[in-house]
Short mmCIF file of C-alpha atoms in Angstrom, two decimals:
data_model
loop_
_atom_site.label_atom_id
_atom_site.label_comp_id
_atom_site.label_asym_id
_atom_site.label_seq_id
_atom_site.Cartn_x
_atom_site.Cartn_y
_atom_site.Cartn_z
CA MET H 20 0.00 0.00 0.00
CA ASN H 21 1.43 3.40 -1.07
CA LEU H 22 2.25 6.15 1.38
CA THR H 23 0.71 9.61 0.92
CA ALA H 24 2.39 13.02 0.84
CA LEU H 25 1.29 16.67 1.03
CA LEU H 26 3.50 19.42 -0.50
CA VAL H 27 3.32 22.89 1.10
CA ASP H 28 5.16 25.97 -0.27
CA ASP H 29 4.03 29.49 -1.20
CA GLU H 30 6.26 29.46 -4.30
CA LEU H 31 4.51 27.75 -7.25
CA PRO H 32 7.74 26.84 -9.14
CA ILE H 33 9.04 24.97 -6.09
CA LEU H 34 5.74 23.06 -5.77
CA GLU H 35 5.93 22.11 -9.45
CA ASN H 36 9.55 21.02 -9.16
CA LEU H 37 8.78 18.90 -6.08
CA SER H 38 5.86 17.30 -7.92
CA PHE H 39 7.59 16.47 -11.19
CA ILE H 40 11.31 16.06 -10.51
CA LEU H 41 11.11 13.50 -7.72
CA PRO H 42 10.15 9.89 -8.72
CA TRP H 43 7.21 9.63 -6.32
CA GLU H 44 5.62 6.53 -7.85
CA ASP H 45 8.92 4.66 -7.82
CA MET H 46 9.36 5.58 -4.14
CA GLY H 47 5.89 4.17 -3.37
CA ILE H 48 4.46 7.57 -2.43
CA GLU H 49 1.30 9.22 -3.74
CA ILE H 50 0.90 13.03 -3.68
CA VAL H 51 -2.60 13.67 -2.32
CA GLY H 52 -2.45 17.46 -2.52
CA THR H 53 -0.51 20.70 -2.55
CA ALA H 54 -0.98 23.92 -0.55
CA ARG H 55 0.46 27.45 -0.81
CA SER H 56 -0.22 28.58 2.73
CA GLY H 57 -0.35 27.23 6.26
CA SER H 58 -4.11 27.64 6.57
CA GLU H 59 -4.70 25.83 3.26
CA ALA H 60 -2.34 23.05 4.36
CA LEU H 61 -4.24 22.72 7.64
CA ASP H 62 -7.45 21.97 5.73
CA LYS H 63 -5.69 19.48 3.44
CA VAL H 64 -4.15 17.61 6.36
CA GLU H 65 -7.55 17.35 8.06
CA GLU H 66 -8.98 15.93 4.80
CA TYR H 67 -6.21 13.50 3.76
CA HIS H 68 -4.13 12.78 6.92
CA PRO H 69 -0.93 12.28 4.86
CA ASP H 70 1.97 10.11 6.00
CA ILE H 71 4.58 12.69 4.89
CA MET H 72 4.47 16.47 4.61
CA LEU H 73 7.13 18.61 2.85
CA CYS H 74 6.64 22.13 4.18
CA ASP H 75 8.26 25.54 3.69
CA ILE H 76 8.84 27.66 6.81
CA ARG H 77 8.37 31.22 5.55
CA MET H 78 4.80 31.57 4.22
CA PRO H 79 2.22 34.37 4.45
CA SER H 80 -0.54 34.44 7.11
CA MET H 81 0.62 31.21 8.82
CA ASP H 82 4.20 30.06 8.59
CA GLY H 83 5.37 26.44 8.58
CA LEU H 84 6.34 26.35 12.26
CA GLU H 85 2.91 27.60 13.40
CA LEU H 86 1.29 25.01 11.10
CA ILE H 87 3.37 22.23 12.65
CA ARG H 88 2.52 23.41 16.19
CA ILE H 89 -1.21 23.29 15.46
CA LEU H 90 -0.97 19.88 13.77
CA ARG H 91 0.90 18.38 16.72
CA GLU H 92 -1.64 19.83 19.15
CA GLN H 93 -4.39 18.18 17.06
CA GLY H 94 -2.63 14.81 17.32
CA GLU H 95 -1.43 14.55 13.73
CA THR H 96 1.53 12.16 13.52
CA CYS H 97 2.70 12.66 9.91
CA GLU H 98 6.43 12.81 9.28
CA ILE H 99 7.55 16.32 8.36
CA ILE H 100 10.47 17.54 6.24
CA LEU H 101 11.02 21.30 6.57
CA LEU H 102 12.26 23.35 3.60
CA THR H 103 13.81 26.76 4.24
CA GLY H 104 16.08 29.31 2.60
CA TYR H 105 17.25 30.58 5.98
CA GLN H 106 19.81 28.82 8.14
CA GLN H 107 18.74 30.07 11.55
CA PHE H 108 19.38 28.18 14.78
CA GLU H 109 15.98 29.13 16.21
CA TYR H 110 14.23 27.40 13.28
CA ALA H 111 16.19 24.21 13.87
CA ARG H 112 15.48 24.27 17.62
CA THR H 113 11.73 24.73 17.04
CA ALA H 114 11.74 21.94 14.44
CA ILE H 115 13.33 19.56 16.93
CA ARG H 116 10.71 20.50 19.56
CA TYR H 117 7.88 19.52 17.19
CA ASN H 118 9.50 16.23 16.19
CA VAL H 119 10.31 17.23 12.61
CA HIS H 120 12.03 14.42 10.72
CA GLU H 121 14.37 16.47 8.51
CA TYR H 122 15.49 20.10 8.05
CA ILE H 123 16.60 20.88 4.45
CA CYS H 124 17.94 24.20 3.21
CA LYS H 125 17.18 25.78 -0.14
CA PRO H 126 18.21 25.61 -2.92
CA ILE H 127 17.03 22.02 -2.78
CA ASP H 128 19.38 19.21 -3.71
CA TYR H 129 16.77 16.90 -5.27
CA LEU H 130 19.05 13.83 -5.30
CA ASP H 131 19.69 14.28 -1.58
CA LEU H 132 15.97 14.88 -0.95
CA GLU H 133 15.08 11.73 -2.91
CA HIS H 134 17.55 9.72 -0.82
CA LYS H 135 16.08 11.09 2.43
CA LEU H 136 12.50 10.43 1.25
CA ARG H 137 13.33 6.82 0.37
CA GLU H 138 14.87 6.30 3.82
CA LEU H 139 11.84 7.92 5.47
CA ALA H 140 9.37 5.83 3.42
CA SER H 141 11.23 2.65 4.40
CA GLN H 142 11.11 3.62 8.08
CA ILE H 143 7.37 4.39 7.91
CA GLN H 144 6.58 1.09 6.15
CA LYS H 145 8.65 -0.84 8.69
CA LYS H 146 6.94 0.92 11.59
CA ARG H 147 3.53 0.30 10.01
CA LEU H 148 4.25 -3.42 9.62
CA GLU H 149 5.41 -3.63 13.23
CA MET H 150 2.26 -1.86 14.45
CA GLU H 151 0.07 -4.13 12.34
CA ALA H 152 1.85 -7.20 13.71
CA GLU H 153 1.41 -5.86 17.25
CA ARG H 154 -2.29 -5.20 16.63
CA HIS H 155 -2.66 -8.73 15.28
CA ARG H 156 -0.86 -10.21 18.29
CA LYS H 157 -2.97 -8.14 20.64
CA SER H 158 -6.16 -9.18 18.85
CA GLU H 159 -5.16 -12.86 19.00
CA MET H 160 -4.30 -12.51 22.68
CA GLU H 161 -7.66 -10.84 23.42
CA VAL H 162 -9.48 -13.67 21.65
CA TRP H 163 -7.42 -16.26 23.53
CA VAL H 164 -8.05 -14.54 26.88
CA LYS H 165 -11.76 -14.31 26.13
CA HIS H 166 -12.00 -17.99 25.17
CA LYS H 167 -9.94 -19.00 28.21
CA HIS H 168 -12.22 -16.94 30.44
CA ILE H 169 -15.33 -18.57 28.97
CA ILE H 170 -13.84 -22.07 29.33
CA ASP H 171 -13.00 -21.29 32.96
CA LEU H 172 -16.59 -20.14 33.48
CA MET H 173 -17.99 -23.30 31.91
CA ARG H 174 -15.78 -25.43 34.12
CA LYS H 175 -16.76 -23.25 37.10
CA GLU H 176 -13.22 -22.13 37.83
CA GLU H 177 -14.35 -18.99 39.62
CA ASP H 178 -10.91 -17.49 40.18
CA SER H 179 -9.99 -17.34 36.51
CA LEU H 180 -6.34 -16.56 35.84
CA PHE H 181 -7.38 -14.52 32.79
CA PRO H 182 -10.31 -12.23 33.65
CA PHE H 183 -11.43 -9.55 31.20
CA PRO H 184 -9.45 -6.28 31.57
CA PRO H 185 -11.66 -3.70 33.40
CA SER H 186 -11.82 -1.27 30.46
CA SER H 187 -11.87 -3.71 27.56
CA PRO H 188 -14.83 -4.25 25.18
CA GLU H 189 -15.07 -7.79 26.53
CA THR H 190 -16.25 -6.37 29.87
CA GLN H 191 -19.21 -4.77 28.12
CA ALA H 192 -19.77 -7.92 26.04
CA SER H 193 -19.87 -10.01 29.21
CA SER H 194 -23.05 -8.17 30.23
CA LEU H 195 -24.83 -9.46 27.12
CA ARG H 196 -26.95 -12.60 27.19
CA TYR H 197 -26.06 -15.66 25.16
CA ILE H 198 -27.66 -18.92 24.10
CA LEU H 199 -25.51 -22.04 24.30
CA LEU H 200 -25.35 -24.68 21.56
CA LEU H 201 -23.36 -27.75 22.61
CA ILE H 202 -21.97 -29.64 19.59
CA ASP H 203 -20.65 -33.15 20.09
CA VAL H 204 -19.27 -35.73 17.67
CA SER H 205 -20.57 -38.99 19.06
CA GLY H 206 -18.22 -41.89 18.42
CA TYR H 207 -15.17 -39.67 17.85
CA PHE H 208 -13.37 -40.77 20.99
CA LYS H 209 -13.96 -44.43 20.17
CA HIS H 210 -12.97 -43.98 16.50
CA SER H 211 -9.81 -41.99 17.29
CA ILE H 212 -8.23 -44.48 19.70
CA GLY H 213 -4.70 -44.99 18.40
CA TRP H 214 -4.52 -41.70 16.48
CA SER H 215 -1.30 -39.69 16.65
CA GLY H 216 -1.30 -36.22 18.23
CA ALA H 217 -0.84 -34.63 14.81
CA ARG H 218 -3.88 -36.46 13.41
CA HIS H 219 -6.02 -35.36 16.37
CA GLN H 220 -4.93 -31.76 15.86
CA SER H 221 -5.54 -31.85 12.11
CA TRP H 222 -9.02 -33.34 12.53
CA HIS H 223 -10.04 -30.77 15.14
CA GLY H 224 -8.69 -27.95 13.00
CA MET H 225 -10.76 -29.16 10.04
CA ILE H 226 -13.96 -29.38 12.12
CA ARG H 227 -13.38 -25.98 13.73
CA SER H 228 -12.87 -24.36 10.31
CA ARG H 229 -16.11 -25.86 9.05
CA LEU H 230 -18.00 -24.66 12.15
CA ARG H 231 -16.56 -21.16 11.73
CA GLU H 232 -17.68 -21.09 8.09
CA ILE H 233 -21.21 -22.02 9.19
CA THR H 234 -21.40 -19.36 11.92
CA ASP H 235 -20.04 -16.66 9.59
CA ARG H 236 -22.75 -17.49 7.03
CA ILE H 237 -25.71 -17.78 9.39
CA CYS H 238 -24.95 -15.81 12.55
CA GLU H 239 -21.82 -13.69 12.32
CA GLY H 240 -20.30 -12.80 15.66
CA THR H 241 -21.13 -16.15 17.27
CA LEU H 242 -18.46 -17.18 19.78
CA LEU H 243 -16.99 -20.61 18.96
CA ILE H 244 -15.24 -22.37 21.84
CA SER H 245 -13.34 -25.66 21.66
CA ALA H 246 -14.45 -27.05 25.00
CA ARG H 247 -13.00 -30.58 24.87
CA LYS H 248 -11.87 -33.11 22.30
CA GLY H 249 -14.78 -33.79 19.98
CA GLU H 250 -16.90 -31.08 21.62
CA TRP H 251 -17.53 -27.42 20.75
CA CYS H 252 -19.73 -24.67 22.15
CA MET H 253 -21.42 -21.95 20.14
CA LEU H 254 -22.52 -18.87 22.10
CA VAL H 255 -25.16 -16.94 20.15
CA GLU H 256 -26.08 -13.44 21.27
CA ALA H 257 -29.69 -13.57 22.48
CA SER H 258 -31.23 -11.09 20.01
CA ASP H 259 -34.92 -10.92 19.08
CA GLU H 260 -34.48 -13.73 16.53
CA TRP H 261 -32.20 -16.03 18.53
CA ARG H 262 -34.55 -19.02 18.28
CA LEU H 263 -34.55 -18.88 14.48
CA GLN H 264 -30.78 -18.38 14.43
CA THR H 265 -30.01 -21.28 16.78
CA ASP H 266 -32.40 -23.58 14.89
CA ALA H 267 -30.71 -22.67 11.59
CA LEU H 268 -27.25 -23.14 13.09
CA ALA H 269 -28.14 -26.53 14.58
CA GLN H 270 -29.65 -27.83 11.32
CA GLN H 271 -26.71 -26.66 9.22
CA VAL H 272 -24.12 -28.06 11.66
CA LEU H 273 -25.84 -31.47 11.59
CA LEU H 274 -26.03 -31.44 7.80
CA GLU H 275 -22.49 -30.29 7.02
CA LEU H 276 -20.48 -32.05 9.75
CA ASP H 277 -22.02 -35.47 9.16
CA ALA H 278 -21.04 -35.14 5.48
CA THR H 279 -17.36 -34.74 6.43
CA PHE H 280 -17.04 -37.98 8.42
CA GLU H 281 -15.50 -41.07 6.90
CA PRO H 282 -18.05 -43.75 5.89
CA GLY H 283 -18.19 -46.50 8.49
CA SER H 284 -16.42 -44.40 11.14
CA GLY H 285 -19.44 -44.56 13.45
CA MET H 286 -19.18 -40.81 14.09
CA LYS H 287 -22.35 -38.74 14.26
CA THR H 288 -23.00 -35.07 15.03
CA ARG H 289 -25.24 -34.21 17.96
CA VAL H 290 -26.40 -30.73 18.94
CA ILE H 291 -28.05 -29.70 22.20
CA GLN H 292 -29.75 -26.28 22.01
CA ASP H 293 -30.20 -24.52 25.33
CA VAL H 294 -33.30 -22.38 25.80
CA MET H 295 -32.20 -20.09 28.61
CA PRO H 296 -30.31 -16.88 27.68
CA VAL H 297 -27.64 -16.21 30.31
CA LYS H 298 -24.81 -13.80 30.98
CA LEU H 299 -21.31 -15.18 30.59
CA ASP H 300 -20.41 -14.51 34.23
CA ASP H 301 -23.76 -15.62 35.61
CA GLN H 302 -25.03 -19.13 34.87
CA MET H 303 -22.73 -20.32 32.08
CA ALA H 304 -21.24 -23.20 34.11
CA GLU H 305 -24.70 -24.38 35.16
CA ARG H 306 -26.12 -24.30 31.62
CA TYR H 307 -23.04 -25.98 30.13
CA ARG H 308 -23.22 -28.85 32.63
CA HIS H 309 -26.98 -29.06 32.07
CA CYS H 310 -26.48 -29.50 28.31
CA GLN H 311 -23.63 -31.96 28.90
CA ARG H 312 -25.85 -34.09 31.10
CA LEU H 313 -28.61 -34.11 28.46
CA LEU H 314 -26.01 -35.04 25.84
CA ILE H 315 -24.92 -38.08 27.85
CA MET H 316 -28.40 -39.24 28.75
CA ASN H 317 -30.15 -38.81 25.39
CA ASP H 318 -29.37 -39.86 21.83
CA SER H 319 -31.52 -37.34 19.97
CA ASN H 320 -30.90 -33.78 18.78
CA GLN H 321 -33.44 -31.53 20.46
CA ARG H 322 -33.81 -28.36 22.46
CA SER H 323 -32.88 -28.75 26.10
CA ASP H 324 -36.42 -28.09 27.34
CA ALA H 325 -37.80 -31.08 25.36
CA LEU H 326 -34.94 -33.34 26.42
CA GLU H 327 -35.27 -32.23 30.04
CA SER H 328 -38.95 -33.18 29.97
CA GLU H 329 -38.09 -36.65 28.65
CA THR H 330 -35.34 -37.10 31.22
CA ALA H 331 -37.58 -36.02 34.06
CA GLU H 332 -40.26 -38.49 32.94
CA GLN H 333 -37.71 -41.32 32.83
CA SER H 334 -36.47 -40.35 36.28
CA ASN H 335 -40.00 -40.40 37.65
CA ILE H 336 -40.56 -43.89 36.23
CA SER H 337 -37.32 -45.22 37.62
CA SER H 338 -37.93 -43.59 41.00
CA LYS H 339 -41.05 -45.73 41.43
CA GLU H 340 -38.73 -48.73 41.60
CA PRO H 341 -36.20 -47.77 44.27
CA SER H 342 -33.06 -49.83 44.45
CA ARG H 343 -30.23 -49.99 46.91
CA ARG H 344 -27.81 -50.02 43.97
CA ALA H 345 -29.35 -46.83 42.55
CA THR H 346 -27.88 -44.84 45.44
CA MET H 347 -24.34 -45.74 44.35
CA TRP H 348 -22.47 -45.16 41.12
CA ILE H 349 -20.68 -48.45 40.59
CA THR H 350 -21.10 -51.29 43.05
CA LYS H 351 -19.09 -54.40 43.77
CA GLU H 352 -21.87 -56.38 42.08
CA ASP H 353 -21.30 -54.32 38.90
CA LEU H 354 -17.60 -55.17 38.90
CA ASP H 355 -18.41 -58.85 39.46
CA LEU H 356 -20.78 -58.78 36.49
CA ILE H 357 -18.13 -57.14 34.32
CA THR H 358 -15.64 -59.85 35.23
CA ARG H 359 -18.27 -62.52 34.56
CA TRP H 360 -19.32 -61.15 31.16
CA ILE H 361 -15.72 -60.70 30.02
CA ARG H 362 -14.74 -64.20 31.10
CA GLN H 363 -17.79 -65.59 29.30
CA GLY H 364 -17.27 -63.40 26.23
CA ASN H 365 -20.74 -61.90 26.74
CA LYS H 366 -20.56 -58.65 24.77
CA GLN H 367 -24.28 -57.95 25.08
CA GLY H 368 -24.12 -58.41 28.83
CA LEU H 369 -21.43 -55.71 29.05
CA ILE H 370 -23.39 -53.35 26.81
CA ASP H 371 -26.56 -53.85 28.86
CA LEU H 372 -24.64 -53.15 32.07
CA LEU H 373 -23.28 -49.88 30.66
CA VAL H 374 -26.82 -48.85 29.69
CA THR H 375 -27.89 -49.59 33.27
CA LEU H 376 -25.08 -47.43 34.63
CA LYS H 377 -26.08 -44.54 32.33
CA HIS H 378 -29.67 -44.80 33.55
CA ARG H 379 -28.44 -44.85 37.12
CA MET H 380 -26.47 -41.68 36.47
CA ASN H 381 -29.60 -40.15 34.98
CA GLU H 382 -31.33 -40.46 38.36
CA HIS H 383 -28.83 -38.08 39.95
CA LYS H 384 -28.62 -34.36 39.28
CA SER H 385 -24.92 -34.48 40.11
CA ALA H 386 -24.20 -36.98 37.33
CA LEU H 387 -21.20 -35.01 36.12
CA ASP H 388 -19.36 -34.70 39.43
CA GLY H 389 -15.87 -35.90 40.23
CA ILE H 390 -17.13 -38.99 42.06
CA ALA H 391 -18.86 -40.27 38.94
CA GLU H 392 -15.77 -39.61 36.81
CA ASN H 393 -13.45 -41.40 39.23
CA SER H 394 -15.85 -44.34 39.45
CA LEU H 395 -15.90 -44.67 35.67
CA ARG H 396 -12.11 -44.55 35.52
CA PHE H 397 -11.93 -47.32 38.10
CA LEU H 398 -14.44 -49.35 36.08
CA LEU H 399 -12.35 -48.90 32.91
CA VAL H 400 -9.17 -50.01 34.65
CA HIS H 401 -11.05 -53.09 35.88
CA MET H 402 -12.29 -53.84 32.36
CA LEU H 403 -8.81 -53.48 30.84
CA ARG H 404 -7.27 -55.79 33.41
CA GLU H 405 -9.95 -58.43 32.93
CA LEU H 406 -9.60 -58.26 29.15
CA ARG H 407 -5.86 -58.76 29.54
CA GLU H 408 -6.48 -61.84 31.71
CA VAL H 409 -8.52 -63.57 29.00
CA HIS H 410 -6.10 -62.50 26.23
CA VAL H 411 -8.86 -60.92 24.15
CA MET H 412 -6.91 -57.84 23.09
CA ALA H 413 -3.63 -57.43 21.20
CA GLU H 414 -0.88 -55.71 23.18
CA GLN H 415 -0.81 -52.72 20.80
CA ASP H 416 -4.58 -52.27 21.08
CA GLU H 417 -4.36 -52.43 24.86
CA MET H 418 -1.70 -49.69 24.83
CA HIS H 419 -4.01 -47.51 22.71
CA PHE H 420 -6.84 -48.00 25.22
CA TRP H 421 -4.62 -47.14 28.20
CA SER H 422 -3.48 -44.00 26.36
CA ALA H 423 -7.09 -43.07 25.59
CA LEU H 424 -8.03 -43.54 29.26
CA HIS H 425 -5.18 -41.25 30.27
CA SER H 426 -6.27 -38.52 27.83
CA ALA H 427 -10.03 -38.74 28.48
CA THR H 428 -11.26 -35.54 30.15
CA SER H 429 -15.03 -35.93 30.39
CA ILE H 430 -17.76 -38.33 31.48
CA LYS H 431 -18.88 -38.66 27.86
CA GLU H 432 -15.41 -39.73 26.69
CA LEU H 433 -15.14 -42.27 29.50
CA ILE H 434 -18.51 -43.76 28.58
CA GLU H 435 -17.49 -43.98 24.91
CA LEU H 436 -14.26 -45.70 25.95
CA ALA H 437 -16.22 -48.21 28.07
CA GLU H 438 -18.48 -48.93 25.09
CA ALA H 439 -15.43 -49.44 22.88
CA LEU H 440 -14.02 -51.91 25.41
CA ALA H 441 -17.35 -53.74 25.50
CA PHE H 442 -17.23 -54.14 21.72
CA ALA H 443 -13.65 -55.41 22.02
CA CYS H 444 -15.01 -58.35 24.00
CA HIS H 445 -15.75 -61.22 21.59
CA ASP H 446 -19.10 -62.94 21.59
CA LYS H 447 -19.11 -66.31 23.34
CA LYS H 448 -20.24 -68.03 20.14
CA SER H 449 -17.10 -66.95 18.32
CA THR H 450 -14.75 -67.49 21.26
CA PRO H 451 -13.16 -70.88 22.01
CA ARG H 452 -14.57 -72.40 25.20
CA PRO H 453 -12.09 -72.06 28.10
CA SER H 454 -10.35 -75.22 29.25
CA VAL H 455 -11.28 -76.98 32.51
CA SER H 456 -8.09 -75.65 34.07
CA GLU H 457 -8.98 -72.07 33.08
CA LEU H 458 -12.52 -72.47 34.41
CA ILE H 459 -11.39 -73.75 37.81
CA THR H 460 -8.63 -71.14 38.07
CA SER H 461 -11.25 -68.44 37.48
CA ALA H 462 -13.52 -70.07 40.05
CA CYS H 463 -10.75 -70.13 42.66
CA GLU H 464 -9.95 -66.46 42.05
CA TYR H 465 -13.63 -65.61 42.41
CA MET H 466 -13.94 -67.63 45.63
CA ASN H 467 -10.71 -66.29 47.17
CA ALA H 468 -11.94 -62.73 46.71
CA ARG H 469 -15.19 -63.52 48.56
CA LEU H 470 -14.14 -65.47 51.65
CA GLU H 471 -16.13 -63.11 53.88
CA CYS H 472 -19.35 -63.65 51.87
CA ASP H 473 -22.01 -66.32 52.20
CA LEU H 474 -20.90 -67.87 48.91
CA GLY H 475 -22.62 -70.92 47.47
CA ILE H 476 -22.03 -73.39 44.64
CA ASP H 477 -24.93 -71.99 42.61
CA GLU H 478 -23.45 -68.47 42.56
CA VAL H 479 -19.99 -69.58 41.42
CA ALA H 480 -21.43 -71.92 38.77
CA ASP H 481 -23.68 -69.14 37.51
CA TRP H 482 -20.71 -66.80 37.34
CA LEU H 483 -18.82 -69.37 35.22
CA GLY H 484 -21.86 -69.97 33.04
CA ILE H 485 -22.11 -73.71 33.76
CA SER H 486 -24.51 -75.89 35.77
CA PRO H 487 -23.90 -76.40 39.55
CA GLY H 488 -23.60 -80.18 39.14
CA TYR H 489 -21.04 -79.88 36.35
CA PHE H 490 -19.09 -77.31 38.38
CA CYS H 491 -18.93 -79.62 41.45
CA GLN H 492 -17.68 -82.47 39.29
CA LEU H 493 -15.01 -80.35 37.57
CA PHE H 494 -13.88 -78.75 40.85
CA LYS H 495 -13.46 -82.07 42.72
CA ASN H 496 -11.57 -83.63 39.80
CA GLN H 497 -9.29 -80.62 39.33
CA MET H 498 -8.64 -79.63 42.98
CA GLY H 499 -8.98 -82.98 44.76
CA VAL H 500 -11.31 -81.46 47.38
CA THR H 501 -14.94 -80.40 47.46
CA PHE H 502 -16.15 -76.84 47.18
CA VAL H 503 -16.91 -76.68 50.94
CA GLU H 504 -13.54 -78.18 51.89
CA TYR H 505 -11.72 -75.64 49.69
CA MET H 506 -13.64 -72.68 51.13
CA THR H 507 -13.08 -73.87 54.70
CA HIS H 508 -9.36 -74.36 54.13
CA LYS H 509 -8.95 -70.88 52.61
CA ARG H 510 -10.98 -69.25 55.34
CA MET H 511 -8.91 -70.92 58.04
CA GLU H 512 -5.67 -69.81 56.35
CA SER H 513 -6.98 -66.25 56.28
CA ALA H 514 -8.12 -66.44 59.90
CA ALA H 515 -4.71 -67.75 61.02
CA LEU H 516 -2.97 -64.89 59.20
CA LEU H 517 -5.23 -62.29 60.85
CA LEU H 518 -4.71 -63.82 64.30
CA SER H 519 -0.93 -63.66 63.79
CA THR H 520 -0.65 -60.16 62.33
CA THR H 521 -3.51 -58.07 63.77
CA GLU H 522 -5.06 -57.12 67.10
CA TRP H 523 -8.58 -57.73 65.81
CA SER H 524 -11.02 -59.45 68.12
CA ILE H 525 -11.93 -63.10 67.57
CA THR H 526 -15.45 -62.02 66.56
CA ALA H 527 -14.13 -59.53 63.97
CA ILE H 528 -11.79 -62.11 62.45
CA GLY H 529 -14.63 -64.62 62.26
CA GLU H 530 -16.82 -62.12 60.40
CA ALA H 531 -13.93 -61.23 58.05
CA THR H 532 -13.64 -64.89 57.06
CA GLY H 533 -17.33 -65.60 56.54
CA TYR H 534 -18.50 -66.68 60.02
CA LYS H 535 -21.09 -64.42 61.59
CA GLU H 536 -21.20 -66.28 64.92
CA ARG H 537 -18.08 -66.44 67.10
CA ARG H 538 -19.01 -69.83 68.60
CA TYR H 539 -19.33 -71.51 65.21
CA PHE H 540 -16.09 -69.90 63.98
CA SER H 541 -14.20 -71.15 67.03
CA LYS H 542 -15.61 -74.66 66.53
CA VAL H 543 -14.48 -74.82 62.88
CA PHE H 544 -11.09 -73.31 63.75
CA HIS H 545 -10.52 -75.85 66.57
CA LYS H 546 -11.41 -78.70 64.24
CA HIS H 547 -8.91 -77.40 61.63
CA PHE H 548 -5.96 -76.44 63.90
CA HIS H 549 -6.78 -78.56 67.02
CA MET H 550 -6.76 -75.50 69.23
CA LYS H 551 -8.93 -72.47 69.97
CA PRO H 552 -8.29 -69.16 68.12
CA SER H 553 -7.10 -67.55 71.36
CA GLU H 554 -4.62 -70.39 71.96
CA PHE H 555 -3.36 -70.09 68.37
CA ARG H 556 -2.71 -66.35 68.86
CA SER H 557 -0.90 -66.96 72.17
CA ASN H 558 1.31 -69.63 70.64
CA GLN H 559 2.18 -67.38 67.72
CA ARG H 560 3.17 -64.54 70.03
CA ALA H 561 5.21 -66.83 72.26
CA GLY H 562 7.02 -68.21 69.22
CA SER H 563 7.88 -64.79 67.92
#
């Protein structure tokens, strides 16, 4: 872009020489006007705001120095080269005071003036580029700070490290009301297991660009926030037509994003439209978590008021059938079922259990709290370990799943990962039946972990997926003892260890090994060790 210049001199020949002798176009400078007096120059500067002004000092009515004083008082920043036929020190001192770039004496050496103009033009262009780069950096930083502030609000980090500056436009913007659209790519986390960091970044960049194109076409000015992997938030200013705008945005996002996904990837766009306009600093965290919860609990794309009605109805139905397990996130019985279904290769059983857990979460308003997230992580670790035990998964695949678990940052991602693990479990029909040795080893592990429980043959057989009679036969042949004899032996070993290493009471040790009554525990212990529990403890202490 060319620079602009204004030529000011009361002598017409000098103005003509300045205009035609110097190679202005080659220097990248455009002459926007000429003036023959200070007052005329003042009007031209106000009209054109030139980058450079060549100005004579001695002119009628208003000389060059008075012109420069007025321009500086008005805030004009153009670079000035003074032309004068008088070499007076006072002129030079005044020129310095008003930040004049150059002081040239007449008669003008046009080659020298050209050289000085080229240097000045280069300096101005360099300064302009630096200012533009600084404005760009500042603009990018303001956008980053604003997005960081909004993300902190959504995550309810009240003491944000990056609040809006007190006098910035963002402070005024934060008083506006916005509607939240939560955009999620269902199946992304499952599909992207094993992706490199560069591929994740490239995919998110492509989706973000497409979303920005949509918002610029339909509702310019919409804030687009990358909340988590595979999840974006659009914040639409709540104008008079916000319902029409959010409906149009949601429909276009669904249409265009789904068209970008690879066939067979299993990825699908979902959009939750909130219906409550809120201020950024007011209820943003609450509305974001509300939409997240609806996203997890429902598979359709609707407004949040319709989804909330459905969810409330489901909660009312489920509340009519209270359950002890419904008061907890993940119970020991759930973990036992997971182990059982994985050992049996029952993929559908795992999927059904995950559905049950999602419904259980739906019964709690705090479904997105840290307790639920930690419980799901524990469940996933349990699933991965059980899958390793039955050698269902290749080592490389297992490493990808552990990496995905480490990088998961939301309840939704953890649920998707659990579903992916469930699908990694082969159906029993396609899985070779475990050997007798593997069956009994699994049974022993199950029994050893439940010595304190009232465990029966039927429960263990059911867990293995075989009949009780067949289990008894296999167990006796493989172990050389009956089920009851094995359980008694293990319980007595555990009781002896507790008597030797703890100060627990006899009653407490009996309960910890499956005997609710002290008298019966002592009788079984005496039969096994030929002494009472108290005598056993005394002997152990005396021996040590």
